[in-house]
Coordinates of C-alpha atoms in Angstrom, one line a residue:
Chain A
M1 CA 3.5 -24.0 -22.4
I2 CA -0.2 -24.8 -21.7
N3 CA -2.9 -26.8 -23.6
R4 CA -5.9 -27.9 -21.6
S5 CA -3.7 -27.8 -18.6
L6 CA -4.3 -28.1 -15.0
I7 CA -2.1 -25.6 -13.2
V8 CA -1.6 -26.2 -9.5
F9 CA -0.4 -23.5 -7.1
I10 CA 1.7 -24.4 -4.1
P11 CA 3.0 -21.8 -1.6
A12 CA 6.7 -22.2 -0.8
G13 CA 7.7 -23.2 2.7
Y14 CA 4.3 -24.2 4.0
P15 CA 4.7 -26.0 6.3
T16 CA 8.4 -26.7 5.3
R17 CA 10.6 -26.4 2.2
E18 CA 10.9 -30.2 2.1
K19 CA 7.2 -30.7 2.2
T20 CA 6.7 -28.1 -0.6
V21 CA 8.8 -30.3 -2.9
D22 CA 6.8 -33.4 -2.0
F23 CA 3.5 -31.5 -2.6
M24 CA 4.7 -30.3 -6.0
L25 CA 5.7 -33.8 -7.0
S26 CA 2.5 -35.4 -5.7
A27 CA 0.1 -33.0 -7.6
H28 CA -1.5 -34.2 -10.8
A29 CA -0.6 -31.0 -12.5
D30 CA 0.5 -30.2 -16.1
L31 CA 2.2 -27.1 -14.9
L32 CA 3.2 -26.0 -11.4
E33 CA 3.0 -22.6 -9.9
L34 CA 5.2 -21.9 -6.9
G35 CA 4.3 -19.0 -4.7
V36 CA 7.1 -16.9 -3.1
P37 CA 6.1 -15.9 0.4
F38 CA 5.7 -12.1 1.0
S39 CA 4.9 -10.1 4.1
D40 CA 2.2 -8.0 2.4
P41 CA 0.4 -10.1 -0.3
I42 CA -2.2 -7.6 -1.4
A43 CA -3.7 -9.8 -4.2
D44 CA -4.2 -12.8 -2.0
G45 CA -7.2 -13.8 0.2
A46 CA -7.0 -15.2 3.7
L47 CA -5.8 -18.7 2.9
I48 CA -2.7 -17.7 1.0
Q49 CA -1.9 -14.8 3.3
K50 CA -1.9 -17.2 6.2
A51 CA 0.3 -19.7 4.3
Y52 CA 2.9 -17.0 3.5
F53 CA 2.8 -15.5 7.0
S54 CA 3.2 -19.0 8.5
A55 CA 6.2 -19.8 6.3
L56 CA 7.9 -16.5 7.1
S57 CA 7.4 -16.8 10.8
T58 CA 9.1 -20.2 10.8
G59 CA 12.2 -18.6 9.3
F60 CA 11.7 -19.4 5.6
R61 CA 14.1 -17.4 3.5
L62 CA 14.2 -16.4 -0.2
R63 CA 17.1 -18.8 -0.7
D64 CA 14.8 -21.7 0.3
V65 CA 12.6 -20.9 -2.8
F66 CA 15.6 -21.7 -5.0
W67 CA 16.4 -24.8 -3.0
I68 CA 12.8 -26.0 -3.6
V69 CA 13.0 -25.4 -7.3
K70 CA 16.3 -27.3 -7.6
K71 CA 15.0 -30.3 -5.7
F72 CA 11.9 -30.3 -7.7
R73 CA 13.9 -30.0 -10.9
E74 CA 16.0 -33.1 -10.0
Q75 CA 12.9 -35.2 -10.0
S76 CA 10.5 -33.6 -12.5
D77 CA 10.6 -32.0 -15.9
K78 CA 7.2 -30.4 -15.6
K79 CA 7.0 -26.7 -16.4
L80 CA 7.3 -24.4 -13.4
V81 CA 6.1 -20.8 -13.1
L82 CA 7.4 -18.8 -10.1
M83 CA 4.8 -16.4 -8.8
S84 CA 6.1 -13.5 -6.6
Y85 CA 5.4 -10.0 -5.5
Y86 CA 7.9 -7.5 -6.9
N87 CA 9.7 -6.3 -3.7
P88 CA 11.7 -9.5 -3.0
I89 CA 12.9 -9.5 -6.6
Y90 CA 13.8 -5.8 -6.6
R91 CA 15.5 -6.1 -3.2
K92 CA 17.7 -9.1 -4.3
G93 CA 18.5 -7.4 -7.6
I94 CA 16.5 -8.2 -10.7
E95 CA 19.4 -9.9 -12.4
N96 CA 20.4 -11.9 -9.4
F97 CA 16.9 -13.1 -8.7
V98 CA 16.0 -14.0 -12.3
G99 CA 19.4 -15.6 -12.9
E100 CA 19.2 -17.8 -9.8
A101 CA 15.6 -18.7 -10.6
Y102 CA 16.5 -19.6 -14.1
H103 CA 19.5 -21.7 -13.2
A104 CA 17.5 -23.5 -10.5
G105 CA 14.9 -24.5 -13.2
V106 CA 12.1 -21.9 -13.3
D107 CA 10.6 -21.6 -16.8
A108 CA 8.6 -18.4 -16.3
M109 CA 7.9 -15.7 -13.8
L110 CA 4.6 -14.0 -12.9
V111 CA 5.0 -10.9 -10.8
V112 CA 1.6 -10.1 -9.2
D113 CA 2.1 -6.4 -8.6
L114 CA 4.2 -5.6 -11.6
P115 CA 1.9 -4.6 -14.5
F116 CA 3.6 -4.8 -17.9
D117 CA 4.0 -1.0 -18.2
E118 CA 6.1 -0.9 -15.0
A119 CA 8.1 -4.0 -16.2
N120 CA 10.4 -2.7 -18.9
E121 CA 13.6 -3.4 -16.9
F122 CA 12.3 -6.7 -15.6
V123 CA 11.3 -8.0 -19.0
G124 CA 14.6 -6.9 -20.5
V125 CA 16.5 -8.9 -17.9
C126 CA 14.3 -11.9 -18.3
R127 CA 14.8 -11.8 -22.1
D128 CA 18.6 -11.7 -21.7
I129 CA 18.6 -14.6 -19.3
G130 CA 16.0 -16.7 -21.2
M131 CA 13.3 -16.5 -18.5
K132 CA 9.8 -16.3 -19.9
N133 CA 7.1 -13.9 -18.5
V134 CA 3.5 -14.4 -17.6
F135 CA 1.3 -11.3 -17.1
L136 CA -2.1 -11.0 -15.4
A137 CA -5.2 -9.8 -17.1
A138 CA -8.5 -9.1 -15.4
P139 CA -12.1 -8.9 -16.6
N140 CA -11.8 -5.1 -16.7
T141 CA -8.5 -5.0 -18.7
G142 CA -8.9 -2.9 -21.9
E143 CA -8.1 -4.1 -25.4
E144 CA -5.0 -2.0 -25.8
R145 CA -3.5 -3.4 -22.6
L146 CA -4.4 -7.0 -23.6
K147 CA -2.6 -6.5 -26.9
A148 CA 0.5 -5.1 -25.2
M149 CA 0.7 -8.0 -22.7
D150 CA 0.0 -10.5 -25.4
E151 CA 3.3 -9.5 -27.0
L152 CA 5.3 -10.0 -23.7
S153 CA 3.5 -13.0 -22.2
E154 CA 4.2 -16.7 -22.6
F155 CA 0.5 -17.2 -21.7
I156 CA -2.1 -14.8 -20.3
Y157 CA -3.2 -15.5 -16.7
L158 CA -6.8 -14.3 -16.6
V159 CA -8.1 -13.4 -13.2
S160 CA -11.6 -14.8 -13.2
T161 CA -13.4 -12.2 -11.1
Y162 CA -13.0 -8.9 -9.2
G163 CA -11.3 -9.4 -5.8
V164 CA -8.5 -11.5 -4.5
T165 CA -7.5 -15.2 -4.5
G166 CA -9.7 -17.6 -2.5
V167 CA -12.1 -20.5 -2.8
R168 CA -15.5 -19.6 -4.3
E169 CA -18.6 -21.6 -4.9
K170 CA -19.1 -20.7 -8.5
V171 CA -17.1 -19.4 -11.4
S172 CA -18.3 -15.8 -11.9
S173 CA -20.2 -15.0 -15.1
L174 CA -17.5 -12.3 -15.6
A175 CA -15.0 -15.0 -16.1
F176 CA -16.7 -16.5 -19.2
K177 CA -17.3 -13.1 -20.8
A178 CA -13.7 -12.1 -20.1
L179 CA -12.4 -15.4 -21.4
D180 CA -14.3 -14.9 -24.7
R181 CA -12.9 -11.4 -25.1
V182 CA -9.3 -12.2 -24.2
K183 CA -9.3 -15.2 -26.5
K184 CA -10.4 -12.9 -29.3
V185 CA -7.8 -10.2 -28.7
C186 CA -4.8 -12.4 -27.7
K187 CA -2.9 -14.9 -29.8
K188 CA -1.3 -16.5 -26.7
P189 CA -2.9 -19.2 -24.7
V190 CA -5.1 -18.2 -21.7
A191 CA -5.2 -19.7 -18.3
V192 CA -8.0 -18.8 -15.9
G193 CA -7.4 -18.5 -12.1
F194 CA -8.8 -17.1 -8.8
G195 CA -11.7 -18.8 -7.1
I196 CA -11.5 -22.1 -9.0
S197 CA -11.7 -25.2 -6.8
Q198 CA -14.2 -27.8 -8.2
R199 CA -14.1 -30.3 -11.0
D200 CA -17.1 -28.6 -12.6
H201 CA -15.3 -25.3 -12.6
V202 CA -12.4 -26.8 -14.5
F203 CA -14.6 -28.6 -16.9
E204 CA -16.7 -25.5 -17.7
L205 CA -13.7 -23.3 -18.3
L206 CA -11.9 -25.7 -20.5
N207 CA -15.1 -26.2 -22.5
A208 CA -15.4 -22.4 -22.8
G209 CA -12.0 -22.3 -24.4
A210 CA -9.5 -21.8 -21.6
D211 CA -6.1 -23.3 -22.3
G212 CA -5.4 -23.8 -18.7
V213 CA -7.1 -23.6 -15.3
V214 CA -5.3 -22.7 -12.1
V215 CA -6.3 -24.1 -8.7
G216 CA -4.6 -22.4 -5.7
S217 CA -6.5 -21.7 -2.5
A218 CA -8.3 -25.0 -2.5
V219 CA -4.9 -26.8 -2.4
V220 CA -3.6 -24.4 0.3
R221 CA -6.7 -25.3 2.3
L222 CA -5.7 -28.9 2.1
I223 CA -2.3 -28.1 3.4
E224 CA -3.8 -26.0 6.2
Q225 CA -6.1 -28.9 7.2
F226 CA -3.7 -31.8 6.8
G227 CA -0.3 -30.2 7.3
E228 CA 2.7 -32.5 6.5
K229 CA 0.3 -35.3 5.5
A230 CA -1.4 -33.2 2.8
G231 CA 0.6 -34.8 0.0
E232 CA -1.8 -37.7 -0.5
K233 CA -4.8 -35.4 -0.3
I234 CA -3.3 -33.1 -2.9
E235 CA -2.6 -36.1 -5.2
E236 CA -6.2 -37.3 -4.8
Y237 CA -7.8 -33.9 -5.3
T238 CA -5.8 -32.8 -8.3
G239 CA -6.2 -36.3 -9.8
L240 CA -9.9 -35.8 -9.6
L241 CA -9.7 -32.4 -11.3
N242 CA -7.3 -33.5 -13.9
A243 CA -9.3 -36.6 -14.8
I244 CA -11.3 -34.2 -17.0
N245 CA -8.6 -34.7 -19.6
W246 CA -9.1 -38.4 -19.9
Y247 CA -12.5 -37.9 -21.5
Chain B
M1 CA 3.2 9.6 -12.7
R2 CA 6.6 9.7 -11.0
F3 CA 8.7 11.9 -8.9
G4 CA 12.1 11.3 -10.4
E5 CA 12.4 7.5 -10.2
F6 CA 9.9 7.2 -7.3
G7 CA 6.2 6.6 -7.3
G8 CA 4.6 4.6 -10.2
R9 CA 1.7 2.2 -10.2
Y10 CA 2.8 -1.2 -8.9
V11 CA -0.6 -2.9 -8.5
P12 CA -2.3 -6.1 -9.8
E13 CA -3.7 -5.5 -13.2
I14 CA -7.3 -5.4 -11.9
L15 CA -6.6 -2.1 -10.1
I16 CA -5.2 -0.4 -13.2
P17 CA -8.6 0.6 -14.7
P18 CA -9.9 2.1 -11.4
L19 CA -6.7 4.1 -11.0
E20 CA -7.0 5.4 -14.6
E21 CA -10.6 6.3 -13.9
L22 CA -9.6 8.2 -10.8
E23 CA -6.8 10.0 -12.6
K24 CA -9.1 11.1 -15.3
A25 CA -11.8 12.2 -12.9
Y26 CA -9.3 14.1 -10.8
N27 CA -7.8 15.9 -13.8
E28 CA -11.2 17.1 -14.8
I29 CA -12.4 18.1 -11.4
K30 CA -9.5 20.1 -10.3
Q31 CA -10.4 22.6 -13.1
D32 CA -14.1 22.5 -12.2
E33 CA -15.3 25.8 -10.6
E34 CA -18.3 24.2 -8.9
F35 CA -16.1 21.6 -7.3
K36 CA -13.7 24.2 -6.1
R37 CA -16.4 26.4 -4.7
E38 CA -18.1 23.5 -2.9
L39 CA -14.8 22.2 -1.4
D40 CA -13.9 25.8 -0.3
Y41 CA -17.3 26.1 1.3
Y42 CA -16.9 22.9 3.4
L43 CA -13.3 23.7 4.3
R44 CA -14.3 27.1 5.7
N45 CA -17.6 26.3 7.3
Y46 CA -17.3 22.7 8.2
A47 CA -13.6 22.1 8.8
G48 CA -12.6 25.6 10.1
R49 CA -10.2 27.0 7.5
P50 CA -8.1 29.1 7.3
T51 CA -6.3 28.0 10.4
P52 CA -4.2 30.6 12.3
L53 CA -0.5 31.0 12.0
Y54 CA 0.2 31.6 15.7
F55 CA 3.4 33.3 16.9
A56 CA 4.4 31.2 19.9
K57 CA 5.9 33.9 22.0
N58 CA 6.8 32.0 25.1
L59 CA 8.4 29.1 23.2
S60 CA 10.2 31.6 21.0
K61 CA 11.7 33.3 24.0
E62 CA 12.8 30.0 25.6
L63 CA 14.4 28.8 22.4
G64 CA 15.9 32.0 21.1
M65 CA 14.2 32.0 17.7
K66 CA 10.9 33.2 16.3
V67 CA 8.6 30.2 16.2
Y68 CA 5.3 30.3 14.3
L69 CA 2.8 27.4 14.7
K70 CA 0.5 26.5 11.8
R71 CA -2.6 25.5 13.8
E72 CA -3.9 22.5 11.9
D73 CA -4.8 21.2 15.4
L74 CA -7.7 23.5 15.5
L75 CA -9.5 21.9 12.5
H76 CA -12.6 19.8 12.9
G77 CA -11.5 16.3 14.1
G78 CA -8.3 17.8 15.5
A79 CA -5.9 17.2 12.7
H80 CA -5.0 18.2 9.1
K81 CA -6.5 14.9 7.9
I82 CA -9.9 16.5 7.2
N83 CA -8.4 18.7 4.4
N84 CA -7.9 15.5 2.3
T85 CA -11.0 13.5 3.4
L86 CA -13.4 16.3 2.6
A87 CA -11.8 16.8 -0.8
Q88 CA -11.6 13.2 -1.8
A89 CA -15.1 12.4 -0.5
L90 CA -16.4 15.2 -2.7
L91 CA -14.4 13.8 -5.6
A92 CA -15.9 10.4 -5.0
K93 CA -19.3 11.9 -5.0
Y94 CA -18.6 13.7 -8.3
M95 CA -17.5 10.3 -9.7
G96 CA -20.8 8.8 -8.7
K97 CA -19.4 6.4 -6.0
K98 CA -21.6 5.4 -3.2
R99 CA -19.2 4.0 -0.8
I100 CA -15.9 5.0 0.8
I101 CA -13.2 2.7 2.2
A102 CA -10.1 3.8 4.1
E103 CA -7.3 2.5 6.3
T104 CA -6.4 4.1 9.6
G105 CA -3.5 3.6 12.1
A106 CA -4.3 5.5 15.2
G107 CA -7.7 6.4 13.9
Q108 CA -7.3 10.1 13.0
H109 CA -7.7 9.5 9.3
G110 CA -10.5 7.0 10.0
V111 CA -12.3 9.6 12.0
A112 CA -11.8 12.3 9.4
T113 CA -13.0 9.9 6.7
A114 CA -16.1 9.0 8.7
M115 CA -16.9 12.7 9.2
A116 CA -16.6 13.5 5.5
S117 CA -18.5 10.4 4.4
T118 CA -21.4 11.1 6.8
L119 CA -21.5 14.7 5.7
L120 CA -21.8 13.8 2.1
G121 CA -24.1 10.8 2.5
L122 CA -21.6 8.1 1.5
K123 CA -21.4 4.7 3.1
C124 CA -18.1 4.2 5.0
R125 CA -15.9 1.3 6.0
I126 CA -12.6 1.7 7.8
Y127 CA -9.9 -0.9 8.0
M128 CA -7.8 -0.9 11.1
G129 CA -5.1 -3.3 12.2
A130 CA -6.3 -5.5 15.1
L131 CA -3.6 -4.2 17.4
D132 CA -4.4 -0.6 16.7
Y133 CA -8.1 -1.4 17.1
E134 CA -7.4 -2.6 20.6
R135 CA -5.0 0.3 21.5
Q136 CA -7.3 3.0 20.1
K137 CA -10.7 2.0 21.4
M138 CA -11.9 5.6 21.8
N139 CA -11.2 6.4 18.2
V140 CA -13.0 3.2 17.1
F141 CA -16.0 4.3 19.1
R142 CA -15.8 7.8 17.5
M143 CA -15.9 6.3 14.1
K144 CA -18.8 4.1 14.9
I145 CA -20.7 7.0 16.4
L146 CA -20.1 8.9 13.2
G147 CA -21.7 6.1 11.2
A148 CA -18.7 4.2 9.9
E149 CA -18.2 0.4 10.0
V150 CA -14.8 -0.4 11.5
V151 CA -13.2 -3.7 10.6
P152 CA -10.2 -5.0 12.6
V153 CA -7.6 -6.6 10.4
E154 CA -6.1 -9.8 11.8
S155 CA -3.5 -10.5 9.1
G156 CA 0.3 -9.8 9.1
S157 CA 1.5 -7.5 11.8
K158 CA -2.0 -6.3 12.5
T159 CA -1.1 -2.6 12.1
L160 CA -1.5 0.2 9.6
K161 CA 0.3 -1.5 6.7
D162 CA -2.0 -4.5 7.0
A163 CA -5.0 -2.2 7.1
I164 CA -3.8 -0.7 3.8
N165 CA -3.4 -4.2 2.4
E166 CA -6.9 -5.0 3.3
A167 CA -8.3 -1.8 1.9
L168 CA -6.6 -2.6 -1.4
R169 CA -8.1 -6.1 -1.4
D170 CA -11.6 -4.6 -0.8
W171 CA -11.0 -2.1 -3.6
A172 CA -10.0 -4.8 -6.0
E173 CA -13.5 -6.2 -5.6
S174 CA -15.6 -3.1 -5.0
F175 CA -14.1 -0.4 -7.2
E176 CA -17.2 0.0 -9.4
T177 CA -19.1 1.5 -6.5
T178 CA -16.4 2.4 -4.1
H179 CA -13.7 5.0 -3.7
Y180 CA -10.6 4.2 -1.8
L181 CA -9.9 7.3 0.3
I182 CA -6.2 6.9 1.0
G183 CA -5.0 8.9 4.0
S184 CA -1.5 10.0 3.1
V185 CA 0.7 10.9 0.1
V186 CA 1.3 7.2 -0.4
G187 CA 0.0 4.4 -2.7
P188 CA -0.1 4.0 -6.5
H189 CA -0.3 7.0 -8.8
P190 CA -2.4 9.2 -8.8
F191 CA -2.9 9.1 -5.0
P192 CA 0.3 10.8 -3.9
T193 CA -0.4 13.7 -6.2
I194 CA -4.1 14.0 -5.3
V195 CA -3.4 14.0 -1.5
R196 CA -0.5 16.5 -1.9
D197 CA -2.7 18.9 -3.9
F198 CA -5.5 18.7 -1.3
Q199 CA -3.1 19.2 1.6
S200 CA -1.2 22.1 -0.1
V201 CA -3.9 24.4 1.3
I202 CA -1.7 24.4 4.4
G203 CA 1.3 25.8 2.8
S204 CA -0.6 28.3 0.6
E205 CA -2.1 29.8 3.7
V206 CA 1.2 29.9 5.5
K207 CA 2.7 31.8 2.6
R208 CA 0.2 34.5 2.9
Q209 CA 0.2 34.6 6.7
I210 CA 3.9 34.7 7.1
F211 CA 4.2 37.6 4.6
E212 CA 1.7 39.5 6.7
A213 CA 3.5 38.8 9.9
E214 CA 7.2 39.0 8.8
C215 CA 7.0 40.8 5.5
G216 CA 9.0 37.9 4.0
L217 CA 9.6 34.2 3.8
P218 CA 10.5 32.2 6.9
D219 CA 14.0 30.7 7.2
A220 CA 12.8 27.2 7.8
I221 CA 9.6 25.1 7.8
I222 CA 9.5 22.0 9.9
A223 CA 7.0 19.1 9.8
C224 CA 6.8 15.5 11.0
V225 CA 6.9 12.7 8.4
G226 CA 5.1 9.4 8.6
G227 CA 3.5 8.8 5.2
G228 CA 4.2 12.5 4.8
S229 CA 0.9 14.3 4.0
N230 CA 1.1 17.2 6.4
A231 CA 4.7 17.8 5.5
I232 CA 4.1 17.8 1.7
G233 CA 1.1 20.0 2.4
I234 CA 3.1 22.7 4.1
F235 CA 6.3 22.3 2.0
Y236 CA 4.9 22.2 -1.5
P237 CA 4.1 25.9 -2.0
F238 CA 7.6 26.7 -0.9
I239 CA 9.5 24.2 -3.0
N240 CA 10.8 26.9 -5.3
E241 CA 11.5 29.4 -2.6
K242 CA 14.6 30.0 -0.7
V243 CA 13.4 28.4 2.5
R244 CA 14.9 25.4 4.4
L245 CA 12.4 22.6 4.5
I246 CA 12.9 20.0 7.2
G247 CA 11.0 16.7 7.6
V248 CA 11.3 14.9 10.9
E249 CA 10.8 11.1 11.1
A250 CA 10.0 8.9 14.1
G251 CA 13.3 7.8 15.6
G252 CA 11.4 5.6 18.1
E253 CA 13.8 4.1 20.7
G254 CA 16.7 5.3 18.5
I255 CA 17.8 4.3 15.0
E256 CA 20.4 1.9 16.4
S257 CA 17.8 0.0 18.4
G258 CA 16.0 -1.0 15.2
R259 CA 12.7 0.0 16.8
H260 CA 11.7 3.1 14.8
S261 CA 9.8 4.2 11.7
A262 CA 12.4 6.2 9.9
S263 CA 12.2 4.9 6.4
L264 CA 14.0 7.8 4.8
S265 CA 16.8 7.9 7.3
A266 CA 17.3 4.2 7.7
G267 CA 15.4 2.4 5.0
S268 CA 16.2 1.3 1.5
K269 CA 14.4 1.4 -1.9
G270 CA 11.6 -1.0 -2.6
V271 CA 8.0 -1.5 -3.7
L272 CA 5.0 -1.7 -1.5
H273 CA 1.4 -0.4 -1.6
G274 CA 1.7 0.4 -5.3
M275 CA 4.7 2.7 -5.0
F276 CA 8.5 2.7 -5.5
S277 CA 9.9 4.5 -2.5
Y278 CA 12.0 4.0 0.7
F279 CA 10.9 1.2 3.1
L280 CA 12.1 -0.5 6.2
Q281 CA 12.7 -4.1 5.1
N282 CA 14.9 -7.0 5.6
E283 CA 17.4 -8.3 3.1
D284 CA 14.8 -10.6 1.5
G285 CA 12.5 -7.6 0.9
M286 CA 10.1 -8.5 3.6
I287 CA 8.6 -5.4 5.2
A288 CA 9.7 -4.8 8.8
D289 CA 7.7 -4.1 11.9
T290 CA 8.0 -0.5 13.0
H291 CA 7.6 1.4 16.2
S292 CA 6.9 5.0 17.3
I293 CA 5.2 6.5 20.3
A294 CA 3.2 8.4 17.7
A295 CA 0.8 6.0 16.1
G296 CA 0.4 8.3 13.1
L297 CA 4.1 8.0 12.2
D298 CA 4.2 4.2 12.7
Y299 CA 4.4 3.2 9.0
P300 CA 7.3 1.3 7.3
G301 CA 7.3 3.5 4.2
V302 CA 7.0 7.1 3.0
G303 CA 5.4 8.9 0.2
P304 CA 7.4 8.7 -3.1
E305 CA 7.6 12.5 -3.4
H306 CA 9.5 12.6 -0.1
A307 CA 11.9 9.9 -1.4
F308 CA 12.5 12.2 -4.4
L309 CA 12.9 15.3 -2.3
K310 CA 15.4 13.5 -0.1
D311 CA 17.5 12.2 -3.0
S312 CA 17.4 15.6 -4.8
G313 CA 18.5 17.3 -1.6
R314 CA 15.7 19.8 -1.6
V315 CA 14.3 18.7 1.7
E316 CA 16.4 17.8 4.8
Y317 CA 15.2 14.8 6.7
S318 CA 16.0 14.2 10.4
V319 CA 14.7 12.1 13.2
A320 CA 13.4 12.7 16.7
T321 CA 13.1 9.9 19.3
D322 CA 10.1 9.0 21.4
L323 CA 11.7 10.7 24.3
E324 CA 12.5 13.9 22.5
A325 CA 9.0 14.1 21.1
L326 CA 7.6 13.5 24.6
N327 CA 9.6 16.3 26.0
A328 CA 8.5 18.7 23.3
F329 CA 4.9 17.6 23.9
L330 CA 5.2 18.6 27.6
K331 CA 7.2 21.8 26.8
L332 CA 4.6 23.2 24.4
S333 CA 1.8 22.3 26.8
K334 CA 3.5 24.1 29.7
L335 CA 4.7 27.1 27.8
E336 CA 1.9 27.9 25.3
G337 CA -1.1 26.1 26.7
I338 CA -1.3 24.0 23.6
I339 CA -1.2 20.2 23.8
P340 CA 0.3 19.0 20.5
A341 CA -0.3 15.6 18.9
L342 CA 2.7 13.3 19.6
E343 CA 3.3 13.3 15.8
S344 CA 3.6 17.1 15.6
A345 CA 5.8 16.9 18.8
H346 CA 8.5 15.3 16.6
A347 CA 8.6 18.5 14.5
L348 CA 8.7 20.6 17.6
A349 CA 11.5 18.5 19.1
Y350 CA 13.7 19.3 16.1
L351 CA 13.8 22.9 17.1
E352 CA 16.2 22.0 19.9
K353 CA 18.3 19.7 17.9
D354 CA 19.5 22.2 15.3
V355 CA 21.6 25.1 16.7
T356 CA 21.7 26.8 13.3
L357 CA 18.0 27.7 13.9
K358 CA 18.9 30.2 16.6
D359 CA 17.7 33.7 15.9
S360 CA 15.8 32.6 12.7
V361 CA 12.2 32.6 11.8
V362 CA 10.7 29.1 11.8
V363 CA 7.3 27.7 11.0
V364 CA 6.3 24.4 12.5
N365 CA 3.3 22.5 11.2
L366 CA 1.2 21.7 14.3
S367 CA -0.6 19.0 12.4
G368 CA -2.8 17.8 15.2
R369 CA -3.9 18.2 18.7
G370 CA -2.8 15.9 21.5
D371 CA -6.0 15.0 23.3
K372 CA -5.9 11.6 21.6
D373 CA -2.4 10.9 23.1
L374 CA -3.2 11.7 26.8
G375 CA -3.6 8.0 27.6
I376 CA -0.2 7.1 26.1
V377 CA 1.6 10.0 27.8
M378 CA -0.1 9.2 31.1
E379 CA 1.3 5.6 30.9
V380 CA 4.8 6.8 30.0
L381 CA 4.9 9.3 32.9
K382 CA 3.9 6.8 35.5

């Protein structure tokens, strides 16, 4: 699913569901990650929190997530990962949620607060339906756990540092050490995310062996700044990041 | 790791190693004689244990039953919270952590955490929803005087649940040096078990004291339930005894009004703050805003062991409204000369809601004192 890929995260419904589709289409991404708004996003920093809170306070509903995916799918065949917290999935019913996401056109699901050892039922349902799974790894994840998630995961999403999502100046040295280790233990491709915003970051990580790099908060910041007109900015910004692949 | 289907460890992968580290340290330390001795020393000499089991003779006469009050309100800090904060701060110290973080709603757990941290020489940061920070200025000041840094949380609904979110975010970055001292029987495993064990000192004392007073077990034990730590603490040693156990949730302005915090009575199953339990939420799984006159009960979820005890039928759960709690607050003050916390007043209010309690022996957990609530009560009585 990934190979020297730029993965772009867009939060659903910020500022509107229609705009989310536009933003997804305008991004120079190899793979898109769509964030499902949640009232209590414990793994997210201030930018994404604010985006989710703003979407929910304008009346954004779960059904709008599936609407966005369908509209996107009508116009693009790029791979799409849905990133969510577990409660909205559990509340709707795992089968209902995964089924609807799959039929709308989602390729894989990443559930931020569902570690693989709590995910038996969820993974089972995904398998039956044909939905792929992506699990998070962190710099402090032990070898046994890495091996276990390698079995279940389409690719590994490696969190680059300790803490939450957000724009950071530098890629932490933890990230490179962790990337080395995860690449050695896991057979599946590895994408690195959290705190990555600059072209240099992307370049460094791909050179260090990452199969994909995720940018999130930096894109959210553009939406925060430019609102409905952020599409062009996202196109420009992600174009600059993705140009790395032209060399 | 679970209480029936409830509990678990629903956290981002980054928090799994610190939770495993904590579980391992806790399992070692609970057998450790030196730890037990040191904790016992502080509980006696610093916090003021054991607390009395007081026979409330005037209230008993008025209600036509024998009411005993477990006087957790007499502890240092004015609530049962110190039982847990002393123990966890000591645990943190044994683990080699230098810094404590905690969440607080009304400020009681924050104050108790600040006390224990200062006592044991640990740095302390308390997260508090920005709304609570405004509403509870006196407790904010108390925490600051006690040496803690208090951070108002501006995200989400700006209340307790958002303070927990922020503490979890801090911990994901700082776990190498920092212990997250959670204030109730909530959160990912092993927190609900650790807090239950440290609060069980309440029930263990009651068991001994009620045998001395009544030569037998009580008919019922009643406690208020927000997250549920004072309730689990007094219930747990009686789980296998023939005693009615009754938890009272905050009914706010009435369940039908939608403005309440009764997650067991009116909530549904879900996952938040690392645990599978009952929550107040909408049909999309977004967590609801809650209300109670008692800030310490104002939480949209409940500890997973309570969820289990409800479904298994071992504990009965009921609600008392703001108004019922307020009346009980005034009644105990007038009859016994004891001003209860508005939280504990929910448990007292239940005494008048259940006619089957007549002529029986009842223990109520008086989990805190009401001095902190005088401002709120003064406003309501105007």
